[in-house]
Amino acid sequence: MLIKKKQGLLQPYYLLEIISGLWITLRKMLFDKKVTIQFPEERRVYSDRYRGMHYIKAVNGVENCTACMLCPTVCPAECIHIEAGERSDKEKYPIKFEIDVLRCCFCGMCEEACPKDAIKLSSIYEMSQADRTVFDKGFLLDQRGNK
Amino acid sequence: MEVFDWGVLAIKLGFLLVLLLQIPPIMVWVERRGSALMQNRLGPNRFGPLGLLQSLADAIKFIFKEDRPPGMVNTFYWYLAPLISVIPAFMVFAAMPFASNLTLPSGQVVHLQLADLDVGVLYIFAIGSLGVYSIIMAGWSSNSKYALFGSLRSSNQMISYELSLGLSIIGILMSFSSLKIQDIVMAQAQPLMQLGPVVIPKYGIFIQPLGFLVFLVAVFAETNRLPFDLPEGESEIVAGFHLEFGAMKFALFFLAEYVNMTMACCMIVSLYFGGWQLLPGLPGLIGASGLTGFPLEALRVGLEFASFMTKVAFFLWFFVWVRWTLPRFRFDQLMNLGWKVMFPLALLNVALTAFLIYRGMF
Ligand code: SF4
Ligand code: SF4
């Protein structure tokens, strides 16, 4: 809808309006606080519930995961690949645990599904890589974020 | 001409060229930092002190980028357009005086101007308006609708505002009765009136305020700067006339835009703000320096040049400032402003000046 605003006497002649506009930009430039976050030095603080990069929780250096295959089943992006194996003490464990983060949609379903509290999402959000890395078990065990 | 003249000419030419090639990178930096600060951001601040070397990085990027013509362009004009945009932009500076004459110890006089033309103002306007051909050529040869729209708008806008631009300076030419820029600048040294201890010089702005206003607006339109950047209108026609140009060709258009802007500022300063006339306070400084002979002469010329550049720098900044303050005009608003406001105002200014001169006011 066209809303006709009532104009002041001098408004149609722009000039005074332009001058007040110029003053606004000058004021913004000189006095306002700048909102830029200087990234590598300054970082934005995310909430603890932020869903970022995955990690596998370990107790005494042994990963909690028992390769129950719940997380690859629930994952909507089908990006978790696990190969199960048997440890010497007859416990099931993942020989291979890979997440194709390029496909992951960070929904957090894997974290919800896991009965052993093994797969978790950390608050790390800098995931740029120079190649198409598939995050493997060793790497995922290393990640912690704020947890 | 003798060897001495050729030498001086070569030095002046080299100096001017280097100076002009420095301005666009610095202006790009000013524009990016300035816009960022006005929008509460910081802008490029990583490369070099305060990010000053950012433009250098940009230039390197422009040079090494792949540059291939899109299919179906009209090759001849497509290659010609960037050249045509740059050459007139640089040519106009030939008639611009940067300071008064320098007398060497040997008695020879050096004009700090490449060519002291009798028709300097006309020359600048004639060559300056050639720039529109490059835009039309670029748009036409690109074989792209957006580019064509951009160049159509630009030719429309340039022609509409060139009228007001030309008419607005007639007042100045009448009151100083010269077309020589050096004469106009010299004439602006005369006192206009005395306000207590302050002498107001006869600067163009004081005797032609209306003309100045029209000139300023028209110059914004002529240089395609916001609020009149319809030929480029990013939100409507992508990038307008230079849409299909990449790498160094695009950079040349960019360069031409900034050099044109510099020229516009030089014209504003020379016609309305006393050109190289010293800034207030500097004449006293020269008097207090206690130098004599050639050093005094050199100091005076140096300060004149510095004054000129300071004024130009202010107006360059003004261009940036306005750009990041005002939104773009709609096309019909642009035409309305050009034909129904600026053109009559310019005519009125000519009539008013003629009347005042007839009554012996100037
Ligand atoms: S966050 Fe979602 S998409 Fe990513 S691995 Fe877990 S379940 Fe799959
Ligand atoms: S749901 Fe948990 S325990 Fe089961 S395979 Fe996934 S990470 Fe391992």
Short mmCIF file of C-alpha atoms and ligand atoms in Angstrom, two decimals:
data_model
loop_
_atom_site.label_atom_id
_atom_site.label_comp_id
_atom_site.label_asym_id
_atom_site.label_seq_id
_atom_site.Cartn_x
_atom_site.Cartn_y
_atom_site.Cartn_z
CA MET A 1 0.00 0.00 0.00
CA LEU A 2 1.25 3.44 -0.77
CA ILE A 3 1.46 5.47 2.40
CA LYS A 4 1.72 9.17 1.80
CA LYS A 5 3.65 10.84 4.54
CA LYS A 6 3.15 14.49 5.21
CA GLN A 7 6.30 16.34 4.26
CA GLY A 8 7.71 19.40 5.91
CA LEU A 9 8.03 22.61 3.96
CA LEU A 10 11.69 22.13 3.06
CA GLN A 11 11.75 18.33 2.81
CA PRO A 12 11.09 18.11 -0.93
CA TYR A 13 14.22 20.14 -1.56
CA TYR A 14 16.47 17.45 -0.08
CA LEU A 15 19.26 19.78 0.83
CA LEU A 16 18.73 20.16 4.56
CA GLU A 17 17.83 16.49 4.82
CA ILE A 18 21.06 15.59 3.08
CA ILE A 19 23.06 17.68 5.49
CA SER A 20 21.44 16.03 8.49
CA GLY A 21 22.07 12.65 6.83
CA LEU A 22 25.73 13.50 6.39
CA TRP A 23 25.91 14.39 10.05
CA ILE A 24 24.43 11.01 10.99
CA THR A 25 27.05 9.08 9.02
CA LEU A 26 29.85 11.21 10.41
CA ARG A 27 28.63 10.64 13.93
CA LYS A 28 28.36 6.89 13.35
CA MET A 29 31.85 6.84 11.95
CA LEU A 30 33.53 8.81 14.68
CA PHE A 31 31.72 7.92 17.87
CA ASP A 32 29.84 4.65 17.57
CA LYS A 33 31.22 1.43 18.94
CA LYS A 34 32.26 -0.91 16.16
CA VAL A 35 30.64 -4.32 16.19
CA THR A 36 33.27 -6.25 14.26
CA ILE A 37 34.73 -9.30 16.00
CA GLN A 38 38.38 -9.62 14.98
CA PHE A 39 38.16 -13.33 14.41
CA PRO A 40 41.34 -15.25 15.15
CA GLU A 41 42.18 -13.03 18.12
CA GLU A 42 38.67 -12.49 19.38
CA ARG A 43 36.09 -15.23 19.30
CA ARG A 44 32.39 -15.24 19.73
CA VAL A 45 31.34 -17.26 22.77
CA TYR A 46 28.70 -19.82 21.91
CA SER A 47 26.32 -21.50 24.30
CA ASP A 48 27.31 -24.85 25.76
CA ARG A 49 24.48 -26.48 23.85
CA TYR A 50 25.87 -25.35 20.50
CA ARG A 51 26.13 -28.27 18.08
CA GLY A 52 29.51 -28.10 16.43
CA MET A 53 32.18 -30.64 15.59
CA HIS A 54 31.74 -34.21 16.89
CA TYR A 55 33.99 -35.93 19.32
CA ILE A 56 34.08 -39.36 20.89
CA LYS A 57 34.22 -39.48 24.62
CA ALA A 58 36.89 -41.70 26.13
CA VAL A 59 37.44 -43.00 29.64
CA ASN A 60 41.04 -43.85 30.58
CA GLY A 61 42.03 -43.63 26.95
CA VAL A 62 39.43 -46.17 25.84
CA GLU A 63 36.54 -44.86 23.81
CA ASN A 64 33.07 -45.31 25.29
CA CYS A 65 31.61 -46.47 21.98
CA THR A 66 30.58 -50.11 21.73
CA ALA A 67 29.76 -50.00 18.02
CA CYS A 68 26.08 -50.58 18.67
CA MET A 69 25.26 -48.92 15.35
CA LEU A 70 22.49 -46.78 16.75
CA CYS A 71 24.03 -43.53 15.57
CA PRO A 72 24.60 -44.58 11.93
CA THR A 73 21.03 -45.85 11.91
CA VAL A 74 19.48 -42.68 13.19
CA CYS A 75 21.68 -40.29 11.26
CA PRO A 76 19.50 -38.59 8.62
CA ALA A 77 22.50 -37.68 6.50
CA GLU A 78 23.97 -41.18 6.66
CA CYS A 79 27.38 -39.80 7.26
CA ILE A 80 28.64 -42.02 10.08
CA HIS A 81 30.54 -45.13 9.02
CA ILE A 82 31.46 -47.67 11.66
CA GLU A 83 33.20 -51.00 11.33
CA ALA A 84 32.80 -53.11 14.44
CA GLY A 85 35.45 -55.39 15.88
CA GLU A 86 36.16 -57.37 18.99
CA ARG A 87 38.65 -56.48 21.64
CA SER A 88 40.72 -59.16 23.44
CA ASP A 89 38.38 -58.92 26.42
CA LYS A 90 35.44 -59.85 24.16
CA GLU A 91 34.12 -56.31 24.14
CA LYS A 92 32.74 -54.88 20.89
CA TYR A 93 34.47 -51.75 19.71
CA PRO A 94 34.67 -49.68 16.50
CA ILE A 95 37.75 -50.50 14.40
CA LYS A 96 36.82 -47.67 12.12
CA PHE A 97 34.71 -44.68 13.07
CA GLU A 98 34.43 -42.05 10.42
CA ILE A 99 32.19 -39.02 10.06
CA ASP A 100 31.85 -37.33 6.71
CA VAL A 101 31.32 -33.85 8.11
CA LEU A 102 30.64 -32.47 4.63
CA ARG A 103 27.34 -34.35 4.69
CA CYS A 104 26.51 -33.89 8.37
CA CYS A 105 23.70 -31.47 9.10
CA PHE A 106 24.57 -31.11 12.80
CA CYS A 107 21.15 -32.23 13.92
CA GLY A 108 22.51 -33.89 17.04
CA MET A 109 20.47 -37.10 16.56
CA CYS A 110 23.58 -39.23 16.99
CA GLU A 111 24.22 -37.67 20.38
CA GLU A 112 20.58 -38.31 21.38
CA ALA A 113 20.64 -41.91 20.22
CA CYS A 114 23.90 -43.03 21.78
CA PRO A 115 23.31 -45.28 24.81
CA LYS A 116 26.92 -45.03 25.95
CA ASP A 117 27.24 -41.26 25.83
CA ALA A 118 30.09 -41.81 23.40
CA ILE A 119 29.41 -39.52 20.45
CA LYS A 120 29.00 -35.90 21.36
CA LEU A 121 28.87 -32.58 19.60
CA SER A 122 31.34 -29.99 20.83
CA SER A 123 31.22 -26.24 20.38
CA ILE A 124 34.03 -26.12 17.83
CA TYR A 125 32.75 -24.37 14.72
CA GLU A 126 35.92 -23.80 12.71
CA MET A 127 35.85 -26.80 10.45
CA SER A 128 37.41 -25.50 7.27
CA GLN A 129 39.87 -27.88 5.67
CA ALA A 130 42.08 -27.63 2.64
CA ASP A 131 41.00 -31.09 1.43
CA ARG A 132 37.91 -33.26 1.69
CA THR A 133 38.82 -34.74 5.02
CA VAL A 134 36.79 -37.55 6.53
CA PHE A 135 37.16 -37.23 10.26
CA ASP A 136 38.37 -40.58 11.55
CA LYS A 137 38.48 -42.15 14.96
CA GLY A 138 41.83 -40.82 16.06
CA PHE A 139 40.84 -37.31 15.10
CA LEU A 140 37.45 -37.51 16.74
CA LEU A 141 39.00 -38.80 19.95
CA ASP A 142 41.23 -35.73 20.00
CA GLN A 143 38.47 -33.15 19.79
CA ARG A 144 37.05 -31.74 22.96
CA GLY A 145 35.79 -28.20 22.49
CA ASN A 146 34.39 -26.87 25.70
CA LYS A 147 33.46 -30.27 27.08
CA MET B 1 61.21 24.26 -27.49
CA GLU B 2 64.60 23.95 -25.94
CA VAL B 3 66.06 21.05 -24.03
CA PHE B 4 65.19 22.74 -20.73
CA ASP B 5 61.50 22.95 -21.60
CA TRP B 6 61.37 19.34 -22.70
CA GLY B 7 63.08 18.25 -19.50
CA VAL B 8 60.69 20.21 -17.32
CA LEU B 9 57.73 18.89 -19.27
CA ALA B 10 58.92 15.30 -18.86
CA ILE B 11 59.41 15.76 -15.11
CA LYS B 12 55.98 17.32 -14.71
CA LEU B 13 54.38 14.59 -16.79
CA GLY B 14 56.07 11.85 -14.80
CA PHE B 15 55.16 13.45 -11.50
CA LEU B 16 51.53 13.92 -12.49
CA LEU B 17 51.21 10.37 -13.77
CA VAL B 18 52.68 8.90 -10.60
CA LEU B 19 50.47 11.15 -8.49
CA LEU B 20 47.34 10.18 -10.37
CA LEU B 21 48.13 6.48 -10.24
CA GLN B 22 48.49 6.73 -6.47
CA ILE B 23 45.09 8.27 -5.94
CA PRO B 24 42.80 5.36 -6.93
CA PRO B 25 44.38 2.77 -4.59
CA ILE B 26 44.31 5.22 -1.71
CA MET B 27 40.74 6.18 -2.51
CA VAL B 28 39.70 2.54 -2.65
CA TRP B 29 41.16 2.11 0.81
CA VAL B 30 39.47 5.27 2.07
CA GLU B 31 36.21 4.14 0.57
CA ARG B 32 36.36 0.69 2.12
CA ARG B 33 37.51 1.83 5.54
CA GLY B 34 35.22 4.86 5.46
CA SER B 35 32.14 2.88 4.53
CA ALA B 36 33.00 0.26 7.13
CA LEU B 37 33.38 2.80 9.90
CA MET B 38 30.13 4.50 8.92
CA GLN B 39 28.37 1.15 9.13
CA ASN B 40 29.94 0.37 12.52
CA ARG B 41 32.36 -2.13 11.01
CA LEU B 42 36.12 -1.98 10.82
CA GLY B 43 36.89 -2.72 7.18
CA PRO B 44 40.15 -4.15 5.84
CA ASN B 45 42.73 -3.60 8.57
CA ARG B 46 45.08 -6.56 8.30
CA PHE B 47 47.50 -6.05 5.43
CA GLY B 48 49.98 -3.29 6.13
CA PRO B 49 49.53 -0.48 8.66
CA LEU B 50 45.78 0.17 9.04
CA GLY B 51 45.23 -2.09 6.07
CA LEU B 52 46.80 0.42 3.70
CA LEU B 53 48.41 -2.25 1.56
CA GLN B 54 45.05 -3.86 0.87
CA SER B 55 44.78 -1.99 -2.42
CA LEU B 56 48.16 -3.39 -3.43
CA ALA B 57 46.85 -6.88 -2.82
CA ASP B 58 43.78 -6.01 -4.88
CA ALA B 59 45.94 -4.73 -7.71
CA ILE B 60 48.00 -7.93 -7.73
CA LYS B 61 44.81 -9.94 -7.79
CA PHE B 62 43.50 -7.89 -10.72
CA ILE B 63 46.68 -8.43 -12.70
CA PHE B 64 46.85 -12.18 -12.22
CA LYS B 65 43.20 -12.97 -12.64
CA GLU B 66 42.13 -14.87 -15.71
CA ASP B 67 40.81 -12.47 -18.30
CA ARG B 68 38.88 -13.95 -21.16
CA PRO B 69 36.19 -12.35 -23.27
CA PRO B 70 32.75 -13.91 -22.99
CA GLY B 71 31.36 -15.40 -26.17
CA MET B 72 29.52 -13.18 -28.66
CA VAL B 73 31.05 -9.91 -27.53
CA ASN B 74 31.93 -7.39 -30.17
CA THR B 75 35.65 -7.90 -29.69
CA PHE B 76 37.00 -4.67 -31.15
CA TYR B 77 34.85 -2.34 -29.07
CA TRP B 78 35.06 -4.63 -26.09
CA TYR B 79 38.82 -4.20 -25.97
CA LEU B 80 38.64 -0.52 -26.82
CA ALA B 81 36.14 0.51 -24.12
CA PRO B 82 38.41 0.32 -21.05
CA LEU B 83 41.12 2.25 -22.89
CA ILE B 84 38.71 4.97 -23.94
CA SER B 85 37.56 5.30 -20.36
CA VAL B 86 41.07 5.76 -18.97
CA ILE B 87 42.70 7.98 -21.58
CA PRO B 88 40.37 11.02 -21.38
CA ALA B 89 40.34 10.70 -17.61
CA PHE B 90 44.09 11.28 -17.56
CA MET B 91 44.16 13.76 -20.46
CA VAL B 92 42.05 16.36 -18.71
CA PHE B 93 44.71 16.91 -16.07
CA ALA B 94 46.91 18.61 -18.66
CA ALA B 95 45.05 21.87 -18.13
CA MET B 96 44.93 21.78 -14.34
CA PRO B 97 47.24 24.19 -12.48
CA PHE B 98 48.68 22.70 -9.30
CA ALA B 99 50.47 25.81 -8.04
CA SER B 100 51.59 29.21 -9.24
CA ASN B 101 54.73 29.71 -11.32
CA LEU B 102 58.10 28.76 -9.89
CA THR B 103 61.04 31.03 -10.75
CA LEU B 104 64.29 29.08 -10.77
CA PRO B 105 67.55 30.73 -9.57
CA SER B 106 68.60 30.89 -13.23
CA GLY B 107 65.63 33.12 -13.92
CA GLN B 108 63.65 30.56 -15.88
CA VAL B 109 59.97 30.30 -15.04
CA VAL B 110 58.35 26.93 -14.60
CA HIS B 111 54.57 26.71 -14.92
CA LEU B 112 53.25 24.09 -12.56
CA GLN B 113 50.73 23.02 -15.13
CA LEU B 114 51.28 20.87 -18.19
CA ALA B 115 49.64 23.20 -20.69
CA ASP B 116 48.45 26.68 -19.85
CA LEU B 117 45.60 26.62 -22.32
CA ASP B 118 43.59 29.75 -23.06
CA VAL B 119 40.46 27.60 -23.17
CA GLY B 120 41.35 25.37 -20.24
CA VAL B 121 37.84 25.05 -18.90
CA LEU B 122 36.41 24.21 -22.31
CA TYR B 123 39.19 21.70 -22.94
CA ILE B 124 38.46 19.93 -19.65
CA PHE B 125 34.75 19.75 -20.34
CA ALA B 126 35.25 18.62 -23.93
CA ILE B 127 37.69 15.83 -23.11
CA GLY B 128 35.93 14.90 -19.90
CA SER B 129 32.67 14.26 -21.69
CA LEU B 130 34.39 11.74 -23.96
CA GLY B 131 34.25 9.31 -21.06
CA VAL B 132 30.63 8.55 -21.78
CA TYR B 133 31.64 6.90 -25.08
CA SER B 134 33.54 4.25 -23.21
CA ILE B 135 30.46 3.44 -21.16
CA ILE B 136 28.26 3.23 -24.21
CA MET B 137 30.83 1.11 -26.03
CA ALA B 138 31.23 -1.17 -23.05
CA GLY B 139 27.50 -1.69 -22.72
CA TRP B 140 26.89 -2.16 -26.42
CA SER B 141 29.76 -4.51 -27.12
CA SER B 142 29.15 -6.74 -24.10
CA ASN B 143 26.09 -8.30 -25.74
CA SER B 144 24.31 -8.42 -22.41
CA LYS B 145 20.98 -6.88 -21.49
CA TYR B 146 22.12 -5.61 -18.13
CA ALA B 147 25.18 -3.97 -19.58
CA LEU B 148 23.11 -2.36 -22.31
CA PHE B 149 20.61 -1.02 -19.77
CA GLY B 150 23.48 0.39 -17.77
CA SER B 151 24.97 2.19 -20.72
CA LEU B 152 21.58 3.49 -21.85
CA ARG B 153 20.94 4.94 -18.43
CA SER B 154 24.39 6.37 -18.32
CA SER B 155 24.13 8.13 -21.65
CA ASN B 156 20.76 9.52 -20.65
CA GLN B 157 22.05 10.73 -17.32
CA MET B 158 25.31 12.15 -18.64
CA ILE B 159 23.58 14.16 -21.35
CA SER B 160 20.92 15.49 -18.98
CA TYR B 161 23.39 16.61 -16.38
CA GLU B 162 26.04 17.86 -18.76
CA LEU B 163 23.66 20.73 -19.56
CA SER B 164 23.40 21.86 -15.96
CA LEU B 165 27.12 21.25 -15.49
CA GLY B 166 28.00 23.49 -18.40
CA LEU B 167 25.49 26.16 -17.47
CA SER B 168 26.46 26.23 -13.82
CA ILE B 169 30.03 27.35 -14.50
CA ILE B 170 28.99 30.09 -16.91
CA GLY B 171 28.37 32.28 -13.88
CA ILE B 172 31.97 31.76 -12.78
CA LEU B 173 33.32 32.40 -16.27
CA MET B 174 31.28 35.61 -16.49
CA SER B 175 32.40 36.96 -13.15
CA PHE B 176 36.08 36.21 -13.75
CA SER B 177 35.81 36.83 -17.51
CA SER B 178 38.33 34.17 -18.42
CA LEU B 179 38.43 30.58 -19.60
CA LYS B 180 41.97 30.11 -18.41
CA ILE B 181 41.97 28.16 -15.18
CA GLN B 182 45.18 29.81 -13.99
CA ASP B 183 43.53 33.25 -14.44
CA ILE B 184 40.43 32.13 -12.56
CA VAL B 185 42.50 30.84 -9.68
CA MET B 186 44.62 34.02 -9.57
CA ALA B 187 41.51 36.20 -9.61
CA GLN B 188 40.21 34.41 -6.54
CA ALA B 189 43.00 35.91 -4.45
CA GLN B 190 41.39 39.35 -4.47
CA PRO B 191 39.58 40.28 -1.29
CA LEU B 192 35.81 40.24 -1.47
CA MET B 193 35.00 41.90 1.82
CA GLN B 194 36.37 42.55 5.25
CA LEU B 195 34.75 40.99 8.30
CA GLY B 196 36.61 42.42 11.25
CA PRO B 197 40.14 40.96 11.13
CA VAL B 198 39.12 38.27 8.61
CA VAL B 199 39.44 39.05 4.93
CA ILE B 200 37.06 36.98 2.85
CA PRO B 201 38.72 36.27 -0.48
CA LYS B 202 36.80 36.33 -3.71
CA TYR B 203 36.41 32.56 -3.90
CA GLY B 204 33.87 31.23 -6.38
CA ILE B 205 31.75 29.78 -3.61
CA PHE B 206 31.14 33.22 -2.10
CA ILE B 207 30.13 34.92 -5.31
CA GLN B 208 28.37 31.93 -6.91
CA PRO B 209 26.73 29.85 -4.18
CA LEU B 210 23.86 28.75 -6.39
CA GLY B 211 26.17 27.90 -9.25
CA PHE B 212 28.31 25.89 -6.86
CA LEU B 213 25.35 23.86 -5.69
CA VAL B 214 24.27 23.00 -9.21
CA PHE B 215 27.83 22.24 -10.21
CA LEU B 216 28.33 19.95 -7.23
CA VAL B 217 25.19 17.93 -7.93
CA ALA B 218 25.89 17.74 -11.65
CA VAL B 219 29.44 16.61 -11.01
CA PHE B 220 28.18 13.76 -8.86
CA ALA B 221 25.95 12.70 -11.73
CA GLU B 222 28.72 13.06 -14.28
CA THR B 223 31.12 10.87 -12.33
CA ASN B 224 28.43 8.21 -11.85
CA ARG B 225 28.83 8.32 -8.11
CA LEU B 226 26.08 7.62 -5.65
CA PRO B 227 23.38 8.93 -5.29
CA PHE B 228 23.47 8.94 -9.10
CA ASP B 229 25.12 5.62 -9.84
CA LEU B 230 22.26 4.32 -11.93
CA PRO B 231 24.55 3.02 -14.68
CA GLU B 232 25.94 0.56 -12.17
CA GLY B 233 22.87 0.05 -9.97
CA GLU B 234 23.96 -3.22 -8.37
CA SER B 235 20.55 -4.13 -7.06
CA GLU B 236 18.78 -3.65 -10.38
CA ILE B 237 21.19 -4.33 -13.21
CA VAL B 238 23.96 -6.25 -11.45
CA ALA B 239 26.92 -4.06 -12.33
CA GLY B 240 25.69 -2.20 -15.37
CA PHE B 241 28.07 -1.36 -18.15
CA HIS B 242 31.13 -3.16 -16.76
CA LEU B 243 29.25 -6.37 -16.01
CA GLU B 244 31.11 -8.50 -18.56
CA PHE B 245 34.55 -7.16 -17.83
CA GLY B 246 36.96 -8.96 -15.57
CA ALA B 247 40.45 -8.65 -14.19
CA MET B 248 42.48 -5.65 -15.35
CA LYS B 249 39.77 -4.40 -17.72
CA PHE B 250 37.41 -3.97 -14.83
CA ALA B 251 40.24 -2.36 -12.88
CA LEU B 252 40.70 0.15 -15.69
CA PHE B 253 37.05 1.23 -15.42
CA PHE B 254 37.57 1.51 -11.71
CA LEU B 255 40.72 3.55 -12.20
CA ALA B 256 38.93 5.85 -14.62
CA GLU B 257 36.11 6.37 -12.16
CA TYR B 258 38.46 7.48 -9.44
CA VAL B 259 40.59 9.62 -11.73
CA ASN B 260 37.42 11.28 -12.99
CA MET B 261 36.41 11.86 -9.43
CA THR B 262 39.76 13.46 -8.72
CA MET B 263 39.32 15.68 -11.73
CA ALA B 264 35.86 16.67 -10.54
CA CYS B 265 37.33 17.61 -7.16
CA CYS B 266 40.14 19.56 -8.83
CA MET B 267 37.54 21.47 -10.81
CA ILE B 268 35.42 22.19 -7.73
CA VAL B 269 38.49 23.43 -5.91
CA SER B 270 39.87 25.47 -8.79
CA LEU B 271 36.61 27.15 -9.73
CA TYR B 272 34.98 27.59 -6.34
CA PHE B 273 37.57 27.25 -3.60
CA GLY B 274 40.50 29.24 -4.84
CA GLY B 275 42.51 26.41 -6.39
CA TRP B 276 46.08 26.56 -5.14
CA GLN B 277 45.51 29.73 -3.11
CA LEU B 278 47.06 29.16 0.29
CA LEU B 279 44.90 27.89 3.08
CA PRO B 280 44.15 30.43 5.82
CA GLY B 281 47.12 30.90 8.11
CA LEU B 282 49.78 29.74 5.65
CA PRO B 283 50.72 33.19 4.27
CA GLY B 284 51.74 34.16 7.78
CA LEU B 285 53.85 31.02 8.02
CA ILE B 286 55.70 31.95 4.84
CA GLY B 287 56.30 35.44 6.18
CA ALA B 288 57.64 34.03 9.44
CA SER B 289 59.96 31.52 7.78
CA GLY B 290 62.60 34.20 7.22
CA LEU B 291 63.79 32.66 3.95
CA THR B 292 64.75 34.69 0.93
CA GLY B 293 65.36 34.11 -2.75
CA PHE B 294 64.84 30.67 -4.18
CA PRO B 295 64.15 28.77 -0.94
CA LEU B 296 61.29 31.19 -0.21
CA GLU B 297 59.96 30.66 -3.70
CA ALA B 298 60.19 26.89 -3.34
CA LEU B 299 58.47 27.01 0.06
CA ARG B 300 55.65 29.11 -1.32
CA VAL B 301 55.09 26.81 -4.29
CA GLY B 302 55.30 23.76 -2.07
CA LEU B 303 52.72 25.13 0.33
CA GLU B 304 50.48 26.11 -2.56
CA PHE B 305 50.64 22.59 -3.88
CA ALA B 306 49.93 21.23 -0.41
CA SER B 307 46.96 23.58 -0.01
CA PHE B 308 45.58 22.47 -3.36
CA MET B 309 45.96 18.81 -2.50
CA THR B 310 44.38 19.31 0.93
CA LYS B 311 41.34 20.91 -0.60
CA VAL B 312 41.11 18.20 -3.24
CA ALA B 313 41.48 15.53 -0.57
CA PHE B 314 38.62 17.05 1.37
CA PHE B 315 36.34 16.89 -1.64
CA LEU B 316 37.42 13.37 -2.47
CA TRP B 317 36.44 12.47 1.05
CA PHE B 318 33.19 14.35 0.55
CA PHE B 319 32.40 12.13 -2.45
CA VAL B 320 32.94 9.04 -0.32
CA TRP B 321 30.97 10.51 2.53
CA VAL B 322 27.97 11.31 0.34
CA ARG B 323 28.17 7.91 -1.30
CA TRP B 324 27.72 6.09 1.98
CA THR B 325 25.02 8.46 3.21
CA LEU B 326 22.51 8.72 0.40
CA PRO B 327 20.57 5.94 -1.28
CA ARG B 328 20.32 5.78 -5.07
CA PHE B 329 17.76 7.94 -6.84
CA ARG B 330 15.01 6.32 -8.84
CA PHE B 331 15.39 6.95 -12.56
CA ASP B 332 12.38 9.25 -12.89
CA GLN B 333 13.49 11.17 -9.82
CA LEU B 334 16.89 11.56 -11.41
CA MET B 335 15.39 12.97 -14.57
CA ASN B 336 13.02 15.22 -12.64
CA LEU B 337 15.88 16.58 -10.60
CA GLY B 338 18.04 17.07 -13.65
CA TRP B 339 15.54 18.75 -15.93
CA LYS B 340 13.07 20.39 -13.59
CA VAL B 341 15.32 21.55 -10.78
CA MET B 342 18.97 21.69 -11.80
CA PHE B 343 18.49 23.01 -15.31
CA PRO B 344 16.21 25.95 -14.36
CA LEU B 345 18.42 26.73 -11.38
CA ALA B 346 21.47 26.86 -13.62
CA LEU B 347 19.66 29.16 -16.06
CA LEU B 348 18.49 31.34 -13.19
CA ASN B 349 22.06 31.54 -11.97
CA VAL B 350 23.28 32.71 -15.36
CA ALA B 351 20.56 35.36 -15.55
CA LEU B 352 21.19 36.49 -11.99
CA THR B 353 24.93 36.76 -12.55
CA ALA B 354 24.40 38.71 -15.76
CA PHE B 355 22.08 41.07 -13.95
CA LEU B 356 24.51 41.57 -11.07
CA ILE B 357 27.41 42.16 -13.44
CA TYR B 358 25.28 44.65 -15.36
CA ARG B 359 24.61 46.49 -12.09
CA GLY B 360 28.33 46.46 -11.43
CA MET B 361 28.28 44.13 -8.42
CA PHE B 362 31.33 42.04 -9.39
S1 SF4 C 1 24.68 -34.61 13.85
FE1 SF4 C 1 22.99 -35.55 12.73
S2 SF4 C 1 23.74 -35.60 10.63
FE2 SF4 C 1 25.52 -35.26 11.91
S3 SF4 C 1 26.37 -37.25 12.28
FE3 SF4 C 1 24.98 -36.86 13.99
S4 SF4 C 1 23.03 -37.68 13.36
FE4 SF4 C 1 24.28 -37.58 11.53
S1 SF4 C 2 25.44 -44.87 19.27
FE1 SF4 C 2 27.17 -44.47 20.60
S2 SF4 C 2 27.85 -46.47 21.22
FE2 SF4 C 2 26.51 -46.82 19.49
S3 SF4 C 2 27.89 -46.83 17.73
FE3 SF4 C 2 27.22 -44.73 17.94
S4 SF4 C 2 28.75 -43.77 19.21
FE4 SF4 C 2 29.05 -45.96 19.43
#
